[in-house]
């Protein structure tokens, strides 16, 4: 009985941890890296995420930023390409009974961003660079773009929090 249980646990670990980890390379925009609670809160504070705002996290991973934004009253949306992480995020949103949050399974380059007030990017520099034409075309004037760890091309940040993640600070940009 113990061997069967141990085998089941190993299979579950492979399903929910190893397989997504192995699939999380650069073809998806960035590998999955969790964000500390303190950094999540700083992102929310720097972008003034609150009721009445539309928050979007491209490459939302485990959904922690989407949930944090929704708990602050924003209409929160995450976009994640990895089905396992999408299901994980949706499970937590359901468990916490959050009505103003959703996680979409899809490619971040295919999402309509015209309604977004605050956009979060925790992506690799080359992904941020590839997103620039889309952001310049779709984001409305005044939209805040929060880039954690890596800059967005040669855009000029309006705020920089040096206490970001191990890869770098938190940059806040405002679409002119």
mmCIF file of N, CA and C in Angstrom, residues 49-156:
data_model
loop_
_atom_site.group_PDB
_atom_site.id
_atom_site.type_symbol
_atom_site.label_atom_id
_atom_site.label_comp_id
_atom_site.label_asym_id
_atom_site.label_seq_id
_atom_site.Cartn_x
_atom_site.Cartn_y
_atom_site.Cartn_z
ATOM 1 N N UNK A 49 -3.040 49.675 -7.579
ATOM 2 C CA UNK A 49 -4.098 48.749 -7.999
ATOM 3 C C UNK A 49 -5.225 48.825 -6.980
ATOM 4 N N UNK A 50 -6.442 49.092 -7.491
ATOM 5 C CA UNK A 50 -7.605 49.267 -6.600
ATOM 6 C C UNK A 50 -8.889 49.109 -7.397
ATOM 7 N N UNK A 51 -10.000 49.241 -6.697
ATOM 8 C CA UNK A 51 -11.320 49.164 -7.313
ATOM 9 C C UNK A 51 -11.407 50.171 -8.458
ATOM 10 N N UNK A 52 -12.005 49.735 -9.546
ATOM 11 C CA UNK A 52 -12.171 50.591 -10.710
ATOM 12 C C UNK A 52 -11.083 50.419 -11.755
ATOM 13 N N UNK A 53 -10.007 49.734 -11.401
ATOM 14 C CA UNK A 53 -8.903 49.514 -12.334
ATOM 15 C C UNK A 53 -9.034 48.134 -12.982
ATOM 16 N N UNK A 54 -8.495 48.024 -14.185
ATOM 17 C CA UNK A 54 -8.391 46.736 -14.876
ATOM 18 C C UNK A 54 -6.914 46.355 -14.865
ATOM 19 N N UNK A 55 -6.622 45.242 -14.227
ATOM 20 C CA UNK A 55 -5.255 44.748 -14.069
ATOM 21 C C UNK A 55 -5.071 43.524 -14.945
ATOM 22 N N UNK A 56 -3.942 43.449 -15.635
ATOM 23 C CA UNK A 56 -3.640 42.277 -16.456
ATOM 24 C C UNK A 56 -2.199 41.850 -16.224
ATOM 25 N N UNK A 57 -1.995 40.560 -16.026
ATOM 26 C CA UNK A 57 -0.667 39.993 -15.847
ATOM 27 C C UNK A 57 -0.385 39.057 -17.015
ATOM 28 N N UNK A 58 0.549 39.446 -17.870
ATOM 29 C CA UNK A 58 0.915 38.598 -19.007
ATOM 30 C C UNK A 58 1.955 37.586 -18.543
ATOM 31 N N UNK A 59 1.620 36.307 -18.690
ATOM 32 C CA UNK A 59 2.474 35.251 -18.156
ATOM 33 C C UNK A 59 2.228 35.142 -16.668
ATOM 34 N N UNK A 60 0.973 34.895 -16.295
ATOM 35 C CA UNK A 60 0.544 35.010 -14.899
ATOM 36 C C UNK A 60 0.984 33.861 -13.990
ATOM 37 N N UNK A 61 1.586 32.821 -14.538
ATOM 38 C CA UNK A 61 2.132 31.756 -13.698
ATOM 39 C C UNK A 61 1.106 31.150 -12.765
ATOM 40 N N UNK A 62 1.370 31.232 -11.463
ATOM 41 C CA UNK A 62 0.478 30.629 -10.472
ATOM 42 C C UNK A 62 -0.676 31.547 -10.061
ATOM 43 N N UNK A 63 -0.777 32.717 -10.666
ATOM 44 C CA UNK A 63 -1.919 33.598 -10.445
ATOM 45 C C UNK A 63 -1.844 34.499 -9.228
ATOM 46 N N UNK A 64 -0.718 34.511 -8.541
ATOM 47 C CA UNK A 64 -0.663 35.286 -7.292
ATOM 48 C C UNK A 64 -0.877 36.782 -7.498
ATOM 49 N N UNK A 65 -0.397 37.353 -8.601
ATOM 50 C CA UNK A 65 -0.638 38.779 -8.858
ATOM 51 C C UNK A 65 -2.090 39.040 -9.238
ATOM 52 N N UNK A 66 -2.675 38.138 -9.991
ATOM 53 C CA UNK A 66 -4.083 38.267 -10.379
ATOM 54 C C UNK A 66 -4.955 38.248 -9.116
ATOM 55 N N UNK A 67 -4.678 37.321 -8.230
ATOM 56 C CA UNK A 67 -5.443 37.217 -6.985
ATOM 57 C C UNK A 67 -5.234 38.452 -6.124
ATOM 58 N N UNK A 68 -4.000 38.915 -6.005
ATOM 59 C CA UNK A 68 -3.717 40.111 -5.196
ATOM 60 C C UNK A 68 -4.453 41.326 -5.740
ATOM 61 N N UNK A 69 -4.455 41.490 -7.063
ATOM 62 C CA UNK A 69 -5.158 42.632 -7.671
ATOM 63 C C UNK A 69 -6.661 42.534 -7.437
ATOM 64 N N UNK A 70 -7.209 41.335 -7.580
ATOM 65 C CA UNK A 70 -8.648 41.152 -7.369
ATOM 66 C C UNK A 70 -9.022 41.416 -5.912
ATOM 67 N N UNK A 71 -8.183 40.998 -4.988
ATOM 68 C CA UNK A 71 -8.466 41.240 -3.567
ATOM 69 C C UNK A 71 -8.412 42.722 -3.223
ATOM 70 N N UNK A 72 -7.731 43.510 -4.041
ATOM 71 C CA UNK A 72 -7.717 44.961 -3.862
ATOM 72 C C UNK A 72 -8.882 45.629 -4.589
ATOM 73 N N UNK A 73 -9.732 44.836 -5.243
ATOM 74 C CA UNK A 73 -10.928 45.368 -5.880
ATOM 75 C C UNK A 73 -10.840 45.561 -7.378
ATOM 76 N N UNK A 74 -9.676 45.375 -7.964
ATOM 77 C CA UNK A 74 -9.531 45.556 -9.412
ATOM 78 C C UNK A 74 -10.185 44.396 -10.153
ATOM 79 N N UNK A 75 -10.557 44.650 -11.391
ATOM 80 C CA UNK A 75 -10.957 43.573 -12.287
ATOM 81 C C UNK A 75 -9.640 42.987 -12.791
ATOM 82 N N UNK A 76 -9.347 41.742 -12.412
ATOM 83 C CA UNK A 76 -8.025 41.174 -12.650
ATOM 84 C C UNK A 76 -8.075 40.034 -13.658
ATOM 85 N N UNK A 77 -7.102 40.067 -14.566
ATOM 86 C CA UNK A 77 -7.021 39.044 -15.607
ATOM 87 C C UNK A 77 -5.571 38.596 -15.743
ATOM 88 N N UNK A 78 -5.392 37.295 -15.836
ATOM 89 C CA UNK A 78 -4.078 36.734 -16.102
ATOM 90 C C UNK A 78 -4.103 35.998 -17.417
ATOM 91 N N UNK A 79 -2.966 35.957 -18.080
ATOM 92 C CA UNK A 79 -2.818 35.200 -19.316
ATOM 93 C C UNK A 79 -1.638 34.260 -19.109
ATOM 94 N N UNK A 80 -1.890 32.987 -19.285
ATOM 95 C CA UNK A 80 -0.859 31.973 -19.051
ATOM 96 C C UNK A 80 -0.975 30.903 -20.122
ATOM 97 N N UNK A 81 0.153 30.485 -20.669
ATOM 98 C CA UNK A 81 0.145 29.490 -21.733
ATOM 99 C C UNK A 81 0.185 28.060 -21.193
ATOM 100 N N UNK A 82 0.666 27.900 -19.973
ATOM 101 C CA UNK A 82 0.809 26.562 -19.402
ATOM 102 C C UNK A 82 -0.498 26.118 -18.731
ATOM 103 N N UNK A 83 -1.113 25.092 -19.289
ATOM 104 C CA UNK A 83 -2.423 24.623 -18.822
ATOM 105 C C UNK A 83 -2.414 24.247 -17.337
ATOM 106 N N UNK A 84 -1.352 23.626 -16.863
ATOM 107 C CA UNK A 84 -1.284 23.229 -15.454
ATOM 108 C C UNK A 84 -1.359 24.445 -14.550
ATOM 109 N N UNK A 85 -0.635 25.493 -14.908
ATOM 110 C CA UNK A 85 -0.669 26.712 -14.089
ATOM 111 C C UNK A 85 -2.005 27.434 -14.212
ATOM 112 N N UNK A 86 -2.615 27.362 -15.366
ATOM 113 C CA UNK A 86 -3.952 27.943 -15.543
ATOM 114 C C UNK A 86 -4.931 27.254 -14.606
ATOM 115 N N UNK A 87 -4.920 25.935 -14.594
ATOM 116 C CA UNK A 87 -5.827 25.178 -13.723
ATOM 117 C C UNK A 87 -5.537 25.457 -12.254
ATOM 118 N N UNK A 88 -4.268 25.533 -11.902
ATOM 119 C CA UNK A 88 -3.870 25.842 -10.530
ATOM 120 C C UNK A 88 -4.420 27.208 -10.121
ATOM 121 N N UNK A 89 -4.227 28.203 -10.984
ATOM 122 C CA UNK A 89 -4.712 29.563 -10.699
ATOM 123 C C UNK A 89 -6.223 29.593 -10.569
ATOM 124 N N UNK A 90 -6.905 28.947 -11.499
ATOM 125 C CA UNK A 90 -8.371 28.919 -11.461
ATOM 126 C C UNK A 90 -8.875 28.217 -10.208
ATOM 127 N N UNK A 91 -8.165 27.179 -9.782
ATOM 128 C CA UNK A 91 -8.555 26.489 -8.553
ATOM 129 C C UNK A 91 -8.499 27.438 -7.360
ATOM 130 N N UNK A 92 -7.420 28.210 -7.236
ATOM 131 C CA UNK A 92 -7.300 29.143 -6.114
ATOM 132 C C UNK A 92 -8.326 30.271 -6.196
ATOM 133 N N UNK A 93 -8.585 30.745 -7.392
ATOM 134 C CA UNK A 93 -9.614 31.776 -7.560
ATOM 135 C C UNK A 93 -10.967 31.225 -7.130
ATOM 136 N N UNK A 94 -11.260 29.997 -7.527
ATOM 137 C CA UNK A 94 -12.516 29.352 -7.130
ATOM 138 C C UNK A 94 -12.541 29.119 -5.625
ATOM 139 N N UNK A 95 -11.469 28.588 -5.057
ATOM 140 C CA UNK A 95 -11.407 28.282 -3.632
ATOM 141 C C UNK A 95 -11.596 29.540 -2.787
ATOM 142 N N UNK A 96 -11.011 30.629 -3.221
ATOM 143 C CA UNK A 96 -11.120 31.889 -2.494
ATOM 144 C C UNK A 96 -12.407 32.650 -2.831
ATOM 145 N N UNK A 97 -13.200 32.095 -3.749
ATOM 146 C CA UNK A 97 -14.483 32.677 -4.165
ATOM 147 C C UNK A 97 -14.329 34.114 -4.676
ATOM 148 N N UNK A 98 -13.329 34.311 -5.509
ATOM 149 C CA UNK A 98 -13.054 35.630 -6.078
ATOM 150 C C UNK A 98 -13.823 35.745 -7.392
ATOM 151 N N UNK A 99 -14.676 36.724 -7.472
ATOM 152 C CA UNK A 99 -15.536 36.891 -8.657
ATOM 153 C C UNK A 99 -14.945 37.827 -9.705
ATOM 154 N N UNK A 100 -14.023 38.690 -9.323
ATOM 155 C CA UNK A 100 -13.488 39.696 -10.242
ATOM 156 C C UNK A 100 -12.105 39.320 -10.787
ATOM 157 N N UNK A 101 -11.852 38.011 -10.902
ATOM 158 C CA UNK A 101 -10.561 37.543 -11.432
ATOM 159 C C UNK A 101 -10.781 36.394 -12.402
ATOM 160 N N UNK A 102 -9.915 36.339 -13.409
ATOM 161 C CA UNK A 102 -9.942 35.221 -14.345
ATOM 162 C C UNK A 102 -8.527 34.987 -14.856
ATOM 163 N N UNK A 103 -8.269 33.749 -15.240
ATOM 164 C CA UNK A 103 -7.006 33.412 -15.877
ATOM 165 C C UNK A 103 -7.344 32.743 -17.200
ATOM 166 N N UNK A 104 -6.812 33.308 -18.258
ATOM 167 C CA UNK A 104 -7.062 32.838 -19.618
ATOM 168 C C UNK A 104 -5.886 31.970 -20.047
ATOM 169 N N UNK A 105 -6.194 30.830 -20.631
ATOM 170 C CA UNK A 105 -5.136 30.012 -21.207
ATOM 171 C C UNK A 105 -4.873 30.510 -22.616
ATOM 172 N N UNK A 106 -3.670 31.003 -22.850
ATOM 173 C CA UNK A 106 -3.365 31.501 -24.176
ATOM 174 C C UNK A 106 -2.002 32.136 -24.262
ATOM 175 N N UNK A 107 -1.681 32.564 -25.460
ATOM 176 C CA UNK A 107 -0.414 33.202 -25.755
ATOM 177 C C UNK A 107 -0.533 34.690 -25.440
ATOM 178 N N UNK A 108 0.411 35.228 -24.711
ATOM 179 C CA UNK A 108 0.345 36.633 -24.305
ATOM 180 C C UNK A 108 0.369 37.594 -25.486
ATOM 181 N N UNK A 109 0.911 37.167 -26.620
ATOM 182 C CA UNK A 109 0.955 38.026 -27.796
ATOM 183 C C UNK A 109 -0.402 38.144 -28.493
ATOM 184 N N UNK A 110 -1.333 37.259 -28.146
ATOM 185 C CA UNK A 110 -2.640 37.230 -28.798
ATOM 186 C C UNK A 110 -3.741 37.932 -28.003
ATOM 187 N N UNK A 111 -3.416 38.535 -26.879
ATOM 188 C CA UNK A 111 -4.433 39.117 -26.004
ATOM 189 C C UNK A 111 -4.701 40.581 -26.340
ATOM 190 N N UNK A 112 -5.959 40.953 -26.242
ATOM 191 C CA UNK A 112 -6.376 42.341 -26.456
ATOM 192 C C UNK A 112 -6.130 43.107 -25.161
ATOM 193 N N UNK A 113 -5.356 44.164 -25.228
ATOM 194 C CA UNK A 113 -4.976 44.917 -24.028
ATOM 195 C C UNK A 113 -5.598 46.312 -23.971
ATOM 196 N N UNK A 114 -6.565 46.588 -24.834
ATOM 197 C CA UNK A 114 -7.112 47.950 -24.929
ATOM 198 C C UNK A 114 -7.842 48.423 -23.683
ATOM 199 N N UNK A 115 -8.350 47.503 -22.849
ATOM 200 C CA UNK A 115 -9.100 47.912 -21.661
ATOM 201 C C UNK A 115 -8.244 47.977 -20.397
ATOM 202 N N UNK A 116 -6.963 47.679 -20.488
ATOM 203 C CA UNK A 116 -6.091 47.531 -19.324
ATOM 204 C C UNK A 116 -5.638 48.883 -18.780
ATOM 205 N N UNK A 117 -5.704 49.024 -17.450
ATOM 206 C CA UNK A 117 -5.187 50.213 -16.760
ATOM 207 C C UNK A 117 -3.790 49.965 -16.196
ATOM 208 N N UNK A 118 -3.555 48.715 -15.748
ATOM 209 C CA UNK A 118 -2.261 48.319 -15.192
ATOM 210 C C UNK A 118 -1.883 46.989 -15.811
ATOM 211 N N UNK A 119 -0.710 46.962 -16.443
ATOM 212 C CA UNK A 119 -0.216 45.750 -17.082
ATOM 213 C C UNK A 119 1.053 45.313 -16.380
ATOM 214 N N UNK A 120 1.104 44.049 -15.970
ATOM 215 C CA UNK A 120 2.300 43.519 -15.327
ATOM 216 C C UNK A 120 3.061 42.607 -16.279
ATOM 217 N N UNK A 121 4.385 42.785 -16.304
ATOM 218 C CA UNK A 121 5.277 41.947 -17.096
ATOM 219 C C UNK A 121 6.389 41.428 -16.193
ATOM 220 N N UNK A 122 6.436 40.127 -16.004
ATOM 221 C CA UNK A 122 7.580 39.505 -15.325
ATOM 222 C C UNK A 122 8.125 38.513 -16.343
ATOM 223 N N UNK A 123 8.708 39.077 -17.388
ATOM 224 C CA UNK A 123 9.134 38.321 -18.561
ATOM 225 C C UNK A 123 10.602 38.601 -18.834
ATOM 226 N N UNK A 124 11.172 37.851 -19.749
ATOM 227 C CA UNK A 124 12.565 38.061 -20.124
ATOM 228 C C UNK A 124 12.714 39.336 -20.952
ATOM 229 N N UNK A 125 13.909 39.947 -20.960
ATOM 230 C CA UNK A 125 14.103 41.190 -21.714
ATOM 231 C C UNK A 125 13.731 41.064 -23.189
ATOM 232 N N UNK A 126 14.073 39.942 -23.807
ATOM 233 C CA UNK A 126 13.753 39.788 -25.233
ATOM 234 C C UNK A 126 12.246 39.681 -25.466
ATOM 235 N N UNK A 127 11.514 39.142 -24.500
ATOM 236 C CA UNK A 127 10.053 39.074 -24.622
ATOM 237 C C UNK A 127 9.463 40.471 -24.459
ATOM 238 N N UNK A 128 9.951 41.210 -23.471
ATOM 239 C CA UNK A 128 9.504 42.596 -23.293
ATOM 240 C C UNK A 128 9.746 43.393 -24.574
ATOM 241 N N UNK A 129 10.905 43.203 -25.171
ATOM 242 C CA UNK A 129 11.257 43.911 -26.412
ATOM 243 C C UNK A 129 10.285 43.559 -27.538
ATOM 244 N N UNK A 130 9.958 42.287 -27.671
ATOM 245 C CA UNK A 130 9.029 41.857 -28.726
ATOM 246 C C UNK A 130 7.620 42.397 -28.492
ATOM 247 N N UNK A 131 7.276 42.661 -27.239
ATOM 248 C CA UNK A 131 5.941 43.159 -26.903
ATOM 249 C C UNK A 131 5.760 44.647 -27.185
ATOM 250 N N UNK A 132 6.845 45.394 -27.303
ATOM 251 C CA UNK A 132 6.762 46.855 -27.419
ATOM 252 C C UNK A 132 5.803 47.323 -28.513
ATOM 253 N N UNK A 133 5.885 46.820 -29.748
ATOM 254 C CA UNK A 133 4.937 47.301 -30.770
ATOM 255 C C UNK A 133 3.474 47.062 -30.369
ATOM 256 N N UNK A 134 3.201 45.916 -29.777
ATOM 257 C CA UNK A 134 1.840 45.605 -29.331
ATOM 258 C C UNK A 134 1.411 46.579 -28.236
ATOM 259 N N UNK A 135 2.277 46.820 -27.276
ATOM 260 C CA UNK A 135 1.947 47.729 -26.176
ATOM 261 C C UNK A 135 1.713 49.140 -26.692
ATOM 262 N N UNK A 136 2.571 49.591 -27.586
ATOM 263 C CA UNK A 136 2.423 50.945 -28.134
ATOM 264 C C UNK A 136 1.151 51.099 -28.953
ATOM 265 N N UNK A 137 0.740 50.031 -29.597
ATOM 266 C CA UNK A 137 -0.467 50.084 -30.429
ATOM 267 C C UNK A 137 -1.744 49.946 -29.597
ATOM 268 N N UNK A 138 -1.761 49.044 -28.620
ATOM 269 C CA UNK A 138 -3.005 48.694 -27.939
ATOM 270 C C UNK A 138 -3.264 49.405 -26.619
ATOM 271 N N UNK A 139 -2.231 49.709 -25.854
ATOM 272 C CA UNK A 139 -2.476 50.303 -24.539
ATOM 273 C C UNK A 139 -2.994 51.726 -24.677
ATOM 274 N N UNK A 140 -3.963 52.068 -23.838
ATOM 275 C CA UNK A 140 -4.505 53.428 -23.872
ATOM 276 C C UNK A 140 -3.571 54.391 -23.138
ATOM 277 N N UNK A 141 -3.732 55.659 -23.407
ATOM 278 C CA UNK A 141 -2.921 56.692 -22.775
ATOM 279 C C UNK A 141 -3.079 56.607 -21.255
ATOM 280 N N UNK A 142 -1.962 56.652 -20.544
ATOM 281 C CA UNK A 142 -1.987 56.622 -19.084
ATOM 282 C C UNK A 142 -1.884 55.239 -18.476
ATOM 283 N N UNK A 143 -1.916 54.193 -19.285
ATOM 284 C CA UNK A 143 -1.787 52.838 -18.755
ATOM 285 C C UNK A 143 -0.421 52.681 -18.100
ATOM 286 N N UNK A 144 -0.416 52.091 -16.906
ATOM 287 C CA UNK A 144 0.840 51.803 -16.230
ATOM 288 C C UNK A 144 1.318 50.417 -16.625
ATOM 289 N N UNK A 145 2.591 50.310 -16.942
ATOM 290 C CA UNK A 145 3.221 49.028 -17.250
ATOM 291 C C UNK A 145 4.261 48.786 -16.163
ATOM 292 N N UNK A 146 4.078 47.710 -15.426
ATOM 293 C CA UNK A 146 5.006 47.345 -14.367
ATOM 294 C C UNK A 146 5.847 46.181 -14.884
ATOM 295 N N UNK A 147 7.147 46.402 -14.963
ATOM 296 C CA UNK A 147 8.062 45.358 -15.430
ATOM 297 C C UNK A 147 8.955 44.962 -14.269
ATOM 298 N N UNK A 148 8.840 43.742 -13.853
ATOM 299 C CA UNK A 148 9.589 43.265 -12.703
ATOM 300 C C UNK A 148 10.852 42.549 -13.169
ATOM 301 N N UNK A 149 11.995 43.031 -12.708
ATOM 302 C CA UNK A 149 13.257 42.373 -12.996
ATOM 303 C C UNK A 149 13.958 42.852 -14.242
ATOM 304 N N UNK A 150 13.203 43.185 -15.275
ATOM 305 C CA UNK A 150 13.814 43.543 -16.551
ATOM 306 C C UNK A 150 13.119 44.753 -17.159
ATOM 307 N N UNK A 151 13.902 45.615 -17.786
ATOM 308 C CA UNK A 151 13.376 46.819 -18.423
ATOM 309 C C UNK A 151 12.557 46.477 -19.663
ATOM 310 N N UNK A 152 11.800 47.474 -20.116
ATOM 311 C CA UNK A 152 11.051 47.365 -21.370
ATOM 312 C C UNK A 152 11.783 48.237 -22.393
ATOM 313 N N UNK A 153 12.644 47.585 -23.161
ATOM 314 C CA UNK A 153 13.391 48.281 -24.206
ATOM 315 C C UNK A 153 14.067 49.539 -23.698
ATOM 316 N N UNK A 154 13.906 50.626 -24.455
ATOM 317 C CA UNK A 154 14.501 51.904 -24.061
ATOM 318 C C UNK A 154 13.454 52.865 -23.478
ATOM 319 N N UNK A 155 12.316 52.313 -23.060
ATOM 320 C CA UNK A 155 11.303 53.151 -22.414
ATOM 321 C C UNK A 155 11.895 53.773 -21.152
ATOM 322 N N UNK A 156 11.405 54.939 -20.799
ATOM 323 C CA UNK A 156 11.878 55.651 -19.605
ATOM 324 C C UNK A 156 10.895 55.420 -18.459
#
